[in-house]
Coordinates of C-alpha atoms in Angstrom, one line a residue:
Chain A
M3 CA 0.0 0.0 0.0
A4 CA 2.8 2.3 1.0
A5 CA 4.7 1.4 -2.2
D6 CA 1.5 2.1 -4.2
K7 CA 1.2 5.4 -2.7
N8 CA 4.8 6.3 -3.4
R9 CA 4.3 5.2 -7.0
Q10 CA 1.3 7.5 -7.2
D11 CA 3.3 10.4 -5.7
R12 CA 6.1 9.8 -8.2
R13 CA 3.7 9.8 -11.1
Q14 CA 2.1 13.0 -9.9
F15 CA 5.5 14.6 -9.4
L16 CA 6.6 13.6 -12.9
G17 CA 3.3 14.8 -14.4
G18 CA 3.6 18.1 -12.6
G19 CA 7.2 18.5 -13.8
V20 CA 6.3 17.8 -17.4
R21 CA 3.3 20.1 -17.2
T22 CA 5.4 22.9 -15.8
V23 CA 8.0 22.4 -18.5
G24 CA 5.3 22.2 -21.2
A25 CA 3.6 25.4 -20.0
M26 CA 6.9 27.2 -19.8
A27 CA 7.9 26.0 -23.3
L28 CA 4.6 27.1 -24.7
A29 CA 4.8 30.5 -23.0
G30 CA 8.4 30.9 -24.3
F31 CA 7.4 29.9 -27.8
S32 CA 4.5 32.3 -27.8
G33 CA 6.7 35.1 -26.4
F34 CA 9.3 34.5 -29.1
L35 CA 6.6 34.6 -31.8
A36 CA 5.1 37.7 -30.2
G37 CA 8.5 39.3 -30.4
Q38 CA 8.8 38.3 -34.0
S39 CA 5.4 39.7 -34.8
G40 CA 6.5 43.0 -33.2
K41 CA 9.0 43.2 -36.0
A42 CA 6.7 42.2 -38.8
E43 CA 3.2 43.5 -39.2
E44 CA -0.2 41.9 -39.4
T45 CA -1.1 41.2 -43.0
I46 CA -4.2 41.3 -45.2
W47 CA -4.8 40.2 -48.8
Q48 CA -4.4 42.5 -51.8
I49 CA -4.0 42.4 -55.5
D50 CA -0.9 43.7 -57.2
P51 CA -2.5 45.5 -60.1
D52 CA 0.7 45.4 -62.1
V53 CA 0.6 41.6 -62.1
C54 CA -3.1 41.2 -62.5
T55 CA -4.2 39.8 -65.9
T56 CA -8.0 40.5 -65.3
C57 CA -8.8 36.8 -65.8
G58 CA -12.2 37.2 -64.1
N59 CA -11.6 34.8 -61.2
C60 CA -12.0 37.5 -58.6
A61 CA -15.7 37.7 -59.5
T62 CA -16.3 34.0 -58.9
Y63 CA -13.9 32.6 -56.4
C64 CA -14.4 34.9 -53.5
V65 CA -16.2 33.2 -50.5
L66 CA -18.5 36.2 -50.3
D67 CA -21.6 36.0 -52.6
E68 CA -20.6 39.4 -53.9
S69 CA -16.9 39.5 -54.3
A70 CA -14.8 41.7 -52.1
V71 CA -12.8 42.7 -55.2
K72 CA -14.0 45.8 -57.0
A73 CA -12.7 48.0 -59.8
V74 CA -11.1 51.2 -58.7
Q75 CA -10.7 54.3 -60.8
C76 CA -7.5 56.3 -60.6
F77 CA -8.9 59.6 -61.8
D78 CA -5.5 61.2 -62.1
L79 CA -4.6 58.7 -64.7
C80 CA -7.9 58.7 -66.6
A81 CA -7.8 60.7 -69.9
M82 CA -11.5 61.1 -69.9
C83 CA -11.7 59.5 -73.3
D84 CA -14.6 59.4 -75.6
P85 CA -15.3 56.6 -76.5
C86 CA -13.9 54.9 -73.4
P87 CA -12.8 51.3 -74.2
G88 CA -13.4 50.4 -70.6
Y89 CA -17.0 51.7 -70.8
F90 CA -18.1 50.8 -74.3
D91 CA -18.3 47.3 -75.7
L92 CA -16.0 47.2 -78.8
G93 CA -19.0 46.2 -80.9
H94 CA -21.3 48.9 -79.6
R95 CA -23.8 50.3 -82.0
E96 CA -24.4 53.7 -80.6
R97 CA -22.4 55.8 -78.3
T98 CA -25.1 56.0 -75.7
T99 CA -25.4 54.7 -72.1
A100 CA -27.8 52.1 -73.2
A101 CA -27.0 48.7 -71.6
E102 CA -26.3 46.9 -74.8
N103 CA -23.5 49.4 -75.6
Q104 CA -21.8 49.0 -72.2
L105 CA -18.9 46.6 -71.5
C106 CA -19.8 46.3 -67.8
P107 CA -22.3 43.4 -67.3
T108 CA -23.9 45.2 -64.4
G109 CA -23.7 48.8 -65.6
A110 CA -21.5 49.7 -62.7
V111 CA -19.3 52.1 -64.7
L112 CA -21.1 55.5 -64.6
R113 CA -20.3 57.9 -67.5
T114 CA -20.8 61.6 -66.6
F115 CA -20.4 64.4 -69.1
I116 CA -18.2 67.1 -67.7
A117 CA -17.4 69.6 -70.5
E118 CA -16.6 70.0 -74.1
Q119 CA -13.1 71.1 -75.0
A120 CA -12.3 72.1 -78.6
G121 CA -15.3 70.1 -79.8
V122 CA -14.2 67.0 -77.9
P123 CA -16.6 65.9 -75.2
R124 CA -15.0 65.0 -71.9
F125 CA -16.4 62.4 -69.6
E126 CA -15.6 61.2 -66.1
Y127 CA -16.0 57.5 -65.5
Y128 CA -17.0 56.5 -61.9
I129 CA -17.3 53.0 -60.5
E130 CA -20.6 52.5 -58.7
E131 CA -19.2 50.2 -56.1
K132 CA -22.4 48.6 -55.0
D133 CA -23.0 47.3 -58.5
C134 CA -19.4 46.2 -59.3
I135 CA -18.8 42.5 -59.3
G136 CA -15.1 42.6 -59.7
C137 CA -15.0 40.8 -63.1
G138 CA -12.3 43.1 -64.4
K139 CA -13.9 43.6 -67.9
C140 CA -13.6 47.4 -67.7
V141 CA -10.0 47.0 -66.4
E142 CA -9.2 44.9 -69.4
G143 CA -10.8 47.5 -71.8
C144 CA -9.2 50.4 -70.1
A145 CA -5.8 48.8 -70.5
M146 CA -6.0 49.6 -74.2
M147 CA -5.7 53.3 -73.2
N148 CA -4.2 54.6 -70.0
G149 CA -5.2 51.7 -67.8
S150 CA -6.6 53.9 -65.0
L151 CA -9.0 51.3 -63.9
Y152 CA -7.7 48.5 -61.8
L153 CA -8.9 45.8 -59.4
Q154 CA -8.5 46.0 -55.6
V155 CA -9.6 44.0 -52.6
R156 CA -12.0 46.4 -50.8
H157 CA -11.3 46.0 -47.1
D158 CA -14.6 47.1 -45.9
R159 CA -16.0 43.9 -47.5
C160 CA -13.1 41.5 -47.3
V161 CA -13.4 39.1 -44.3
N162 CA -9.6 38.4 -44.6
C163 CA -9.8 34.6 -44.8
N164 CA -6.7 32.9 -43.5
Q165 CA -6.3 31.4 -46.9
C166 CA -7.9 33.6 -49.6
A167 CA -9.8 31.5 -52.0
I168 CA -9.2 33.9 -54.9
A169 CA -5.5 33.8 -54.2
V170 CA -5.5 30.1 -54.7
A171 CA -7.4 30.5 -58.0
C172 CA -5.3 33.5 -59.3
P173 CA -3.4 32.3 -62.4
S174 CA -0.9 35.2 -62.3
Q175 CA -0.1 35.1 -58.5
A176 CA -1.2 38.7 -58.2
F177 CA -2.6 38.1 -54.7
R178 CA -0.3 38.6 -51.8
R179 CA -0.4 39.4 -48.2
V180 CA 0.4 43.1 -47.5
P181 CA 0.9 44.9 -44.2
A182 CA -2.4 46.0 -42.7
S183 CA -1.1 49.6 -42.4
Q184 CA -0.8 49.9 -46.2
P185 CA -3.9 48.0 -47.3
Y186 CA -4.0 49.0 -50.9
L187 CA -1.6 48.6 -53.8
M188 CA -1.5 51.1 -56.7
K189 CA -0.5 50.6 -60.2
K190 CA 3.0 52.0 -60.7
K191 CA 1.8 54.5 -63.3
A192 CA -1.3 55.4 -61.3
L193 CA 1.0 56.1 -58.4
A194 CA 3.2 58.2 -60.6
A195 CA 0.2 60.2 -61.9
T196 CA -1.1 60.8 -58.4
Q197 CA 2.3 62.0 -57.3
R198 CA 2.5 64.3 -60.3
R199 CA -0.7 66.0 -59.3
G200 CA 0.4 66.1 -55.7
S201 CA 3.6 67.9 -56.7
S202 CA 2.0 70.4 -59.1
Chain B
M20 CA -25.2 53.2 -90.4
R21 CA -23.4 56.5 -90.7
R22 CA -23.4 56.8 -87.0
Q23 CA -22.0 53.4 -86.5
L24 CA -19.3 54.2 -88.9
R25 CA -18.5 57.3 -87.0
I26 CA -18.3 55.4 -83.8
L27 CA -16.0 52.8 -85.3
S28 CA -13.8 55.4 -86.8
G29 CA -13.6 57.2 -83.5
L30 CA -12.4 54.0 -81.8
A31 CA -10.0 53.2 -84.6
L32 CA -8.6 56.7 -84.3
L33 CA -8.1 56.3 -80.6
L34 CA -6.4 53.0 -81.1
L35 CA -4.2 54.5 -83.8
L36 CA -3.3 57.3 -81.4
V37 CA -2.3 54.8 -78.8
A38 CA -0.4 52.7 -81.2
G39 CA 1.3 55.8 -82.6
A40 CA 2.3 56.8 -79.1
G41 CA 4.0 53.4 -78.7
A42 CA 1.3 52.3 -76.2
Q43 CA 3.8 53.2 -73.5
E44 CA 3.1 56.9 -73.4
L45 CA -0.1 57.9 -71.7
L46 CA -2.7 60.2 -72.9
S47 CA -2.6 63.2 -70.7
R48 CA -5.5 64.1 -68.6
P49 CA -7.3 67.3 -69.9
E50 CA -7.5 70.2 -67.6
I51 CA -11.0 71.3 -67.2
E52 CA -11.8 74.5 -65.5
G53 CA -14.2 74.3 -62.6
H54 CA -13.8 70.5 -62.5
A55 CA -11.7 69.2 -59.7
T56 CA -10.2 65.7 -60.2
P57 CA -12.1 63.4 -57.9
T58 CA -10.2 60.9 -55.7
A59 CA -11.2 57.3 -55.2
E60 CA -12.0 56.2 -51.7
F61 CA -10.1 53.4 -50.0
P62 CA -12.0 52.0 -47.0
E63 CA -9.9 51.0 -44.0
P64 CA -9.6 47.4 -43.0
R65 CA -11.5 46.0 -40.0
S66 CA -10.0 47.5 -36.9
A67 CA -7.8 45.4 -34.7
S68 CA -10.0 46.1 -31.7
L69 CA -12.5 43.6 -33.1
E70 CA -9.8 41.0 -33.2
Y71 CA -9.1 41.5 -29.5
T72 CA -12.9 41.1 -28.9
D73 CA -12.5 37.6 -30.5
V74 CA -9.6 36.8 -28.2
A75 CA -11.6 38.0 -25.2
V76 CA -14.6 35.8 -26.2
L77 CA -12.2 32.9 -26.7
A78 CA -10.8 33.3 -23.2
V79 CA -14.2 33.7 -21.6
A80 CA -15.6 30.7 -23.5
L81 CA -12.5 28.6 -22.5
G82 CA -12.9 29.5 -18.9
L83 CA -16.6 28.8 -19.0
S84 CA -16.1 25.4 -20.6
V85 CA -13.6 24.4 -18.0
Y86 CA -16.0 25.5 -15.2
L87 CA -18.9 23.7 -16.8
A88 CA -17.0 20.5 -17.5
L89 CA -15.0 20.2 -14.3
V90 CA -16.8 22.1 -11.6
R91 CA -20.5 22.2 -12.5
R92 CA -20.3 18.9 -14.5
S93 CA -23.2 20.2 -16.6
R94 CA -23.7 18.6 -20.0
R95 CA -26.6 21.0 -20.7
G96 CA -24.3 24.0 -19.9
L97 CA -21.6 22.7 -22.2
F98 CA -24.2 22.1 -24.9
L99 CA -25.5 25.6 -24.7
L100 CA -22.0 27.0 -24.7
A101 CA -21.2 24.9 -27.8
I102 CA -24.2 26.5 -29.5
G103 CA -23.0 29.9 -28.4
S104 CA -19.5 29.3 -29.8
L105 CA -21.0 28.0 -33.0
A106 CA -23.1 31.1 -33.4
Y107 CA -20.2 33.5 -32.6
F108 CA -17.0 31.9 -34.0
G109 CA -18.9 30.0 -36.7
F110 CA -21.7 32.0 -38.1
Y111 CA -20.9 35.5 -36.8
R112 CA -17.2 35.5 -37.3
Q113 CA -17.5 33.1 -40.3
G114 CA -14.9 30.6 -39.0
C115 CA -11.8 32.9 -39.4
V116 CA -9.5 32.9 -37.7
C117 CA -9.7 29.6 -35.7
A118 CA -7.2 27.8 -33.6
I119 CA -6.9 25.0 -36.1
G120 CA -5.9 27.3 -38.9
S121 CA -3.6 29.3 -36.7
I122 CA -1.1 26.5 -36.7
Q123 CA -0.2 27.5 -40.3
N124 CA 0.2 31.2 -39.4
V125 CA 2.6 30.3 -36.6
V126 CA 4.6 27.9 -38.9
L127 CA 4.8 30.5 -41.6
A128 CA 5.9 33.1 -39.2
L129 CA 8.7 30.8 -38.0
S130 CA 9.8 30.0 -41.5
D131 CA 9.4 33.4 -43.2
S132 CA 10.8 36.3 -41.1
S133 CA 9.0 38.8 -43.3
Y134 CA 5.6 37.4 -42.2
G135 CA 4.4 38.4 -38.8
V136 CA 1.7 36.6 -36.9
S137 CA -0.7 39.0 -35.2
L138 CA -1.1 38.7 -31.4
A139 CA -4.8 37.7 -31.8
I140 CA -3.9 34.7 -34.0
L141 CA -1.1 33.8 -31.6
A142 CA -3.6 33.9 -28.7
F143 CA -5.9 31.6 -30.7
F144 CA -3.1 29.2 -31.2
A145 CA -1.7 29.2 -27.6
L146 CA -4.6 29.7 -25.3
P147 CA -6.4 26.4 -26.0
L148 CA -3.1 24.6 -25.8
V149 CA -2.4 26.0 -22.4
A150 CA -5.9 25.3 -21.2
T151 CA -5.6 21.7 -22.5
L152 CA -2.4 21.2 -20.7
F153 CA -4.1 21.8 -17.4
F154 CA -7.8 20.9 -17.9
G155 CA -8.0 18.5 -20.9
R156 CA -9.7 19.2 -24.2
T157 CA -12.4 21.5 -22.9
F158 CA -11.7 23.7 -26.0
C159 CA -13.0 20.9 -28.2
A160 CA -16.0 20.4 -26.0
A161 CA -17.7 23.7 -26.4
V162 CA -15.4 26.4 -27.8
C163 CA -14.3 25.2 -31.2
P164 CA -17.0 25.9 -33.8
L165 CA -16.0 22.9 -35.9
G166 CA -16.4 20.7 -32.8
A167 CA -19.6 22.3 -31.9
I168 CA -21.3 21.8 -35.3
Q169 CA -20.3 18.1 -35.2
E170 CA -21.4 17.8 -31.6
L171 CA -24.9 18.8 -32.6
F172 CA -24.9 16.2 -35.4
A173 CA -23.8 13.2 -33.3
L174 CA -27.3 11.8 -33.1
R175 CA -26.9 8.0 -33.7
P176 CA -23.3 7.3 -32.9
V177 CA -22.1 3.7 -33.5
R178 CA -18.9 2.3 -32.0
V179 CA -15.9 2.3 -34.3
P180 CA -13.9 -0.9 -34.0
A181 CA -10.8 -0.3 -31.8
W182 CA -8.3 -1.2 -34.5
L183 CA -9.9 1.1 -37.1
D184 CA -10.3 3.9 -34.6
Q185 CA -6.6 3.6 -33.7
A186 CA -5.5 3.4 -37.3
L187 CA -7.6 6.4 -38.5
G188 CA -6.5 8.3 -35.4
L189 CA -3.0 8.6 -37.0
A190 CA -4.4 10.6 -39.9
P191 CA -4.5 13.9 -38.0
Y192 CA -0.7 13.7 -37.5
V193 CA -0.1 13.1 -41.1
Y194 CA -2.4 16.0 -42.0
L195 CA -0.6 18.2 -39.5
G196 CA 2.7 17.2 -41.0
A197 CA 1.4 18.1 -44.5
A198 CA -0.1 21.4 -43.4
V199 CA 3.2 22.4 -41.7
V200 CA 5.1 21.5 -44.9
Y201 CA 2.8 23.6 -47.1
A202 CA 2.6 26.5 -44.7
A203 CA 6.4 26.6 -44.1
T204 CA 7.1 26.6 -47.9
G205 CA 4.6 29.4 -48.3
T206 CA 2.6 27.2 -50.8
A207 CA -0.9 27.4 -49.3
F208 CA -2.8 27.1 -46.0
I209 CA -4.3 23.7 -46.8
I210 CA -6.2 23.4 -43.5
C211 CA -8.2 26.5 -44.4
E212 CA -8.5 25.6 -48.0
Y213 CA -10.1 22.2 -47.2
D214 CA -12.0 23.2 -44.0
P215 CA -15.2 21.2 -44.5
F216 CA -17.5 23.4 -42.4
V217 CA -16.5 26.9 -43.3
A218 CA -18.8 26.9 -46.3
F219 CA -21.7 26.3 -43.9
F220 CA -20.6 29.1 -41.6
R221 CA -20.5 31.5 -44.5
L222 CA -23.6 30.0 -46.1
S223 CA -21.7 30.2 -49.4
G224 CA -18.9 28.5 -51.0
S225 CA -18.0 26.2 -53.9
A226 CA -20.2 23.2 -54.5
N227 CA -17.3 20.8 -53.8
M228 CA -16.7 22.3 -50.3
L229 CA -20.4 22.2 -49.5
I230 CA -20.7 18.6 -50.6
L231 CA -17.6 17.7 -48.5
G232 CA -19.0 19.5 -45.5
A233 CA -22.4 17.8 -46.0
C234 CA -20.6 14.4 -46.2
F235 CA -18.8 15.0 -42.9
L236 CA -22.1 16.0 -41.2
V237 CA -24.0 13.0 -42.5
I238 CA -21.1 10.6 -41.5
G239 CA -21.2 12.5 -38.2
L240 CA -24.7 11.4 -37.5
F241 CA -23.3 7.9 -37.1
I242 CA -19.7 8.3 -36.3
G243 CA -19.3 11.0 -33.7
R244 CA -17.1 14.0 -34.6
P245 CA -15.4 12.4 -37.7
Y246 CA -13.3 15.6 -38.4
C247 CA -12.1 16.0 -34.8
R248 CA -11.2 12.4 -34.4
Y249 CA -9.7 11.5 -37.8
L250 CA -8.6 14.7 -39.4
C251 CA -8.2 17.7 -37.1
P252 CA -4.5 18.7 -37.0
Y253 CA -5.0 20.9 -34.0
G254 CA -6.5 17.8 -32.2
A255 CA -3.2 16.1 -32.9
L256 CA -1.5 18.8 -30.8
L257 CA -4.2 18.7 -28.1
K258 CA -4.2 14.9 -27.7
P259 CA -0.7 14.6 -26.1
L260 CA -1.2 17.7 -24.1
S261 CA -4.5 16.5 -22.7
R262 CA -2.8 13.2 -21.6
L263 CA -0.6 15.3 -19.4
S264 CA -3.5 17.4 -18.0
R265 CA -3.7 17.8 -14.3
W266 CA -7.4 18.3 -13.9
H267 CA -9.3 16.2 -16.4
V268 CA -13.0 15.4 -16.4
R269 CA -13.9 12.2 -14.6
I270 CA -16.9 10.1 -15.3
P271 CA -18.0 9.6 -11.7
P272 CA -17.9 12.7 -9.4
E273 CA -16.2 10.7 -6.7
E274 CA -15.3 7.1 -6.8
C275 CA -16.1 4.7 -9.6
I276 CA -18.1 1.7 -8.5
N277 CA -17.5 -0.2 -11.8
C278 CA -21.2 -0.5 -12.5
R279 CA -20.6 -0.5 -16.3
L280 CA -23.6 1.8 -16.9
C281 CA -21.4 4.3 -18.7
E282 CA -19.7 1.7 -20.9
D283 CA -21.5 2.7 -24.1
A284 CA -22.1 6.3 -23.1
C285 CA -19.3 7.9 -25.1
P286 CA -20.1 8.5 -28.8
Y287 CA -16.4 9.1 -29.4
G288 CA -15.1 5.8 -28.0
A289 CA -13.1 7.5 -25.4
I290 CA -14.3 5.5 -22.3
H291 CA -11.9 2.7 -21.4
P292 CA -12.8 -0.2 -19.2
P293 CA -10.6 -1.2 -16.3
T294 CA -7.6 -3.3 -17.4
V295 CA -7.6 -7.0 -17.0
K296 CA -4.6 -8.4 -15.1
Q297 CA -2.2 -9.7 -17.7
S298 CA -0.9 -13.2 -17.5
D299 CA 2.9 -13.5 -17.1
A300 CA 3.3 -14.9 -20.6
D301 CA 1.4 -12.0 -22.1
R302 CA 3.4 -9.5 -20.1
K303 CA 6.6 -11.1 -21.3
A304 CA 5.5 -11.1 -24.9
A305 CA 4.5 -7.4 -24.6
R306 CA 7.8 -6.6 -23.1
T307 CA 9.6 -8.3 -26.0
R308 CA 7.5 -6.5 -28.5
L309 CA 8.3 -3.2 -26.7
V310 CA 12.0 -3.8 -26.8
L311 CA 11.8 -4.8 -30.4
L312 CA 9.8 -1.7 -31.3
L313 CA 12.1 0.6 -29.4
A314 CA 15.1 -0.8 -31.3
L315 CA 13.3 -0.7 -34.6
S316 CA 11.8 2.7 -34.4
P317 CA 14.9 4.7 -35.3
V318 CA 15.4 2.4 -38.3
M319 CA 11.8 3.0 -39.3
V320 CA 12.2 6.7 -39.1
A321 CA 15.4 6.7 -41.1
A322 CA 13.9 4.5 -43.8
A323 CA 10.8 6.5 -44.1
G324 CA 12.8 9.7 -44.2
W325 CA 14.9 8.3 -47.0
A326 CA 11.8 7.2 -48.9
G327 CA 10.2 10.6 -48.2
R328 CA 12.9 12.3 -50.4
G329 CA 11.0 10.9 -53.4
L330 CA 8.0 12.8 -52.4
G331 CA 9.7 16.1 -53.4
V332 CA 8.1 16.3 -56.9
P333 CA 4.6 15.2 -56.0
L334 CA 4.5 17.4 -52.9
S335 CA 5.7 20.4 -54.9
R336 CA 2.8 20.1 -57.4
L337 CA 0.6 22.2 -55.1
H338 CA 3.0 25.1 -55.3
P339 CA 1.8 27.5 -58.1
E340 CA 5.3 28.2 -59.3
S341 CA 5.9 24.5 -59.8
Q342 CA 2.5 24.0 -61.5
L343 CA 3.3 26.8 -63.8
A344 CA 6.7 25.5 -64.7
E345 CA 5.3 22.1 -65.5
R346 CA 2.6 23.6 -67.8
V347 CA 5.0 25.9 -69.6
R348 CA 7.3 23.0 -70.2
L349 CA 4.5 20.9 -71.6
E350 CA 3.5 23.8 -73.9
E351 CA 7.1 24.4 -75.0
T352 CA 7.6 20.7 -75.9
G353 CA 4.3 20.7 -77.7
Q354 CA 2.8 18.0 -75.5
V355 CA -0.3 20.1 -74.9
E356 CA -2.3 22.3 -77.1
G357 CA -3.1 25.9 -76.2
T358 CA -2.4 27.9 -73.1
T359 CA -4.0 28.5 -69.7
D360 CA -4.7 31.7 -67.9
A361 CA -1.6 31.0 -65.8
S362 CA 0.8 30.4 -68.7
D363 CA -0.6 33.4 -70.6
A364 CA 0.1 35.6 -67.5
F365 CA 3.6 34.1 -67.4
Y366 CA 4.3 34.9 -71.1
S367 CA 3.0 38.4 -70.7
T368 CA 5.5 39.1 -68.0
G369 CA 8.4 38.4 -70.4
R370 CA 10.2 36.4 -67.7
P371 CA 12.6 33.9 -69.3
R372 CA 11.5 30.3 -69.3
Q373 CA 14.9 29.1 -67.9
E374 CA 14.4 31.3 -64.8
L375 CA 11.0 29.7 -64.1
Y376 CA 12.5 26.2 -64.6
A377 CA 15.4 27.0 -62.3
A378 CA 12.9 28.2 -59.7
A379 CA 10.8 25.1 -60.0
L380 CA 13.9 22.9 -59.6
A381 CA 14.9 24.8 -56.5
L382 CA 11.4 24.2 -55.2
H383 CA 11.7 20.4 -55.9
E384 CA 14.9 20.5 -53.9
R385 CA 13.2 22.3 -51.1
F386 CA 10.3 19.9 -51.2
S387 CA 12.5 16.8 -51.1
V388 CA 13.9 18.0 -47.8
A389 CA 10.3 18.6 -46.6
G390 CA 9.3 15.2 -47.9
M391 CA 12.2 13.6 -46.0
L392 CA 11.1 15.3 -42.8
L393 CA 7.4 14.4 -43.5
G394 CA 8.3 10.7 -44.1
G395 CA 10.3 10.6 -40.9
W396 CA 7.5 12.3 -39.0
V397 CA 4.9 9.8 -40.2
A398 CA 7.1 6.9 -39.3
L399 CA 7.8 8.5 -35.9
V400 CA 4.0 8.8 -35.3
I401 CA 3.4 5.2 -36.2
A402 CA 6.3 4.0 -34.0
V403 CA 5.1 6.0 -31.0
K404 CA 1.6 4.7 -31.6
L405 CA 2.8 1.1 -31.6
I406 CA 4.9 1.7 -28.5
H407 CA 2.0 3.3 -26.8
T408 CA -0.3 0.4 -27.5
N409 CA 2.3 -2.0 -26.0
L410 CA 2.8 -0.1 -22.8
R411 CA 1.4 -1.7 -19.8
R412 CA -1.3 0.3 -18.1
Q413 CA -3.4 -0.2 -15.0
R414 CA -6.9 1.1 -14.7
T415 CA -9.1 0.1 -11.8
E416 CA -12.1 2.0 -13.0
Y417 CA -14.0 3.1 -16.0
S418 CA -12.3 6.2 -17.1
A419 CA -12.2 8.7 -19.9
E420 CA -9.1 8.3 -22.0
K421 CA -7.5 11.7 -21.6
G422 CA -6.2 12.0 -25.2
N423 CA -9.4 11.1 -27.0
C424 CA -11.9 12.5 -24.5
V425 CA -13.3 15.9 -25.6
S426 CA -14.9 16.6 -22.2
C427 CA -18.3 16.9 -23.8
G428 CA -19.9 15.6 -20.6
R429 CA -22.3 13.1 -22.2
C430 CA -21.2 10.3 -19.8
F431 CA -22.0 12.2 -16.6
W432 CA -25.6 11.5 -16.7
Y433 CA -25.1 7.7 -17.0
C434 CA -23.2 7.5 -13.7
P435 CA -25.3 6.6 -10.7
A436 CA -22.9 8.4 -8.4
E437 CA -23.6 11.5 -10.4
Q438 CA -27.3 11.0 -9.9
V439 CA -26.6 10.8 -6.2
R440 CA -24.6 14.0 -6.4
L441 CA -27.5 15.8 -8.1
G442 CA -29.8 14.5 -5.3
L443 CA -31.9 12.6 -7.8
I444 CA -31.5 9.3 -6.0
E445 CA -30.7 8.4 -2.4
N446 CA -27.7 6.2 -3.0
V447 CA -26.2 4.2 -5.8
D448 CA -27.7 0.9 -4.5
V449 CA -31.1 2.0 -5.7
V450 CA -30.1 1.6 -9.4
V451 CA -27.2 -0.7 -9.4
K452 CA -26.2 -3.8 -7.7
R453 CA -22.5 -3.6 -7.1
P454 CA -20.7 -6.4 -8.9
P455 CA -19.2 -9.2 -6.8
A456 CA -15.8 -8.6 -5.5
E457 CA -14.0 -10.9 -7.8
E458 CA -14.8 -8.7 -10.8
G459 CA -15.6 -11.1 -13.7
K460 CA -15.0 -8.4 -16.3
S461 CA -14.4 -9.6 -19.7

């Protein structure tokens, strides 16, 4: 009986020792990682627009019913073209805002007349975000001209999945994790155009 | 007709203009008086404070589940908490981030110094481990949303034969190994990619994932918690920690009277009967096996590690770079017709083929090291399992096997001693006749 009790005590002691060591190891490990994460920042998903090939996967692969990816207009880069190849379908019959003339399947690109300059009408093209499905058709069209339209993950919508489903489906590996403090990536030329305006 | 011509000519003119400008030069933006250039809005990401709310909820839920399982011994309480966790972590937070997936963030942070794991994710990884080390798998009982959804579906559980249960129980370790390999190489987070229930939590997802999830739930009607027992990589971490736990749930509140009423109570096969005294011959045979296994296991690990080197190429197939290189190579040699989105994207970058092939070869090399480690790991897991089954154990009462028990509390109600504790019956003799002293247990 006494031997049995000793045996129990020894087991308990060993168990306690292993637990303490285990807890300390876990704490140390977490502390080490916490120190690491102090150096590197928390990350979220974003599209590199210079790598993006507008394949259309963003519209279909997002876990949200309505994709978190939307088209963004860089107004500084937009040349206010008429006709706009991002707005009009190449085979459009009339240059009107009728649905059959538009490239956007949901009519999310809004065309607003601004002024006429030397007989050339100038339009501003806005993205109506609530209608945009992130298919990238307008981005593809706009690339024929200045390429001021580009796709971005909108962070008010993105749920920041641990593994982004679009990133897995992206054929050009344009999706990557970016620091949460700089949540958007700009096209290089869009950035240049914005900076030009900022400096002037 | 004339109008169409005009439109077409307009477009053609524009395209000509672009072509003339070498397509590199940009059309300048016209200055229009009285019209300021608008700026696009960029909404900020979800603030970090919400993440800390998640951690707080996790901590409270963990504390509650420990209290309900160990102190209150309340199955009903645990059940309600499970529903609450399912609602919050599952349907409200849509399953991200969870403790299971956090393994990969931690591994990636260890292997890639440019990636930092946020403190919230770190808490999701570490808190349940620490809790398990002291109190058993109460996290699985009522905090994990994946556990909770399966808990609700375990309606007609059947007993899985012990040999099958033990064999399938090795799968989580293999899955954990694979997940670590893919996270460390920065390929993908496969645990998240193939999470069977997240599509339900979000009420959307690809058909494949919904079907997979539905399969798990249907199987879960008859085999309790199939994901937790036979796949969950976080469970693979929790199991050994739970075996070390100091305060683990007990079936009887006080002393076990070996009435056998709880024998079939556990839907997860985690209740073990008292051990039968081994004959000397059996004990000797077991000891011989044990010595043999101990001697053999390093050989097994080394052999499997060597064999695992060959896994380099198949393992690397999941990496997008490797996939792309393979496709481009096939297109180059004319073995396949046409191009894919991925190869088109590659050609448009103007990156030389040789560079891609070199990168793919480097990946193969990296993955053969990973394959070697993975092979060794799998062999080690099998060896430890075999050694573990041959270790002599002594149990004098019906007890919850600490590794497999998820502290769900279903067995409490079956115990007459518990009924006495609750004041429902006077004493255990009312329901059960104590077995005779010689214990004719088969």
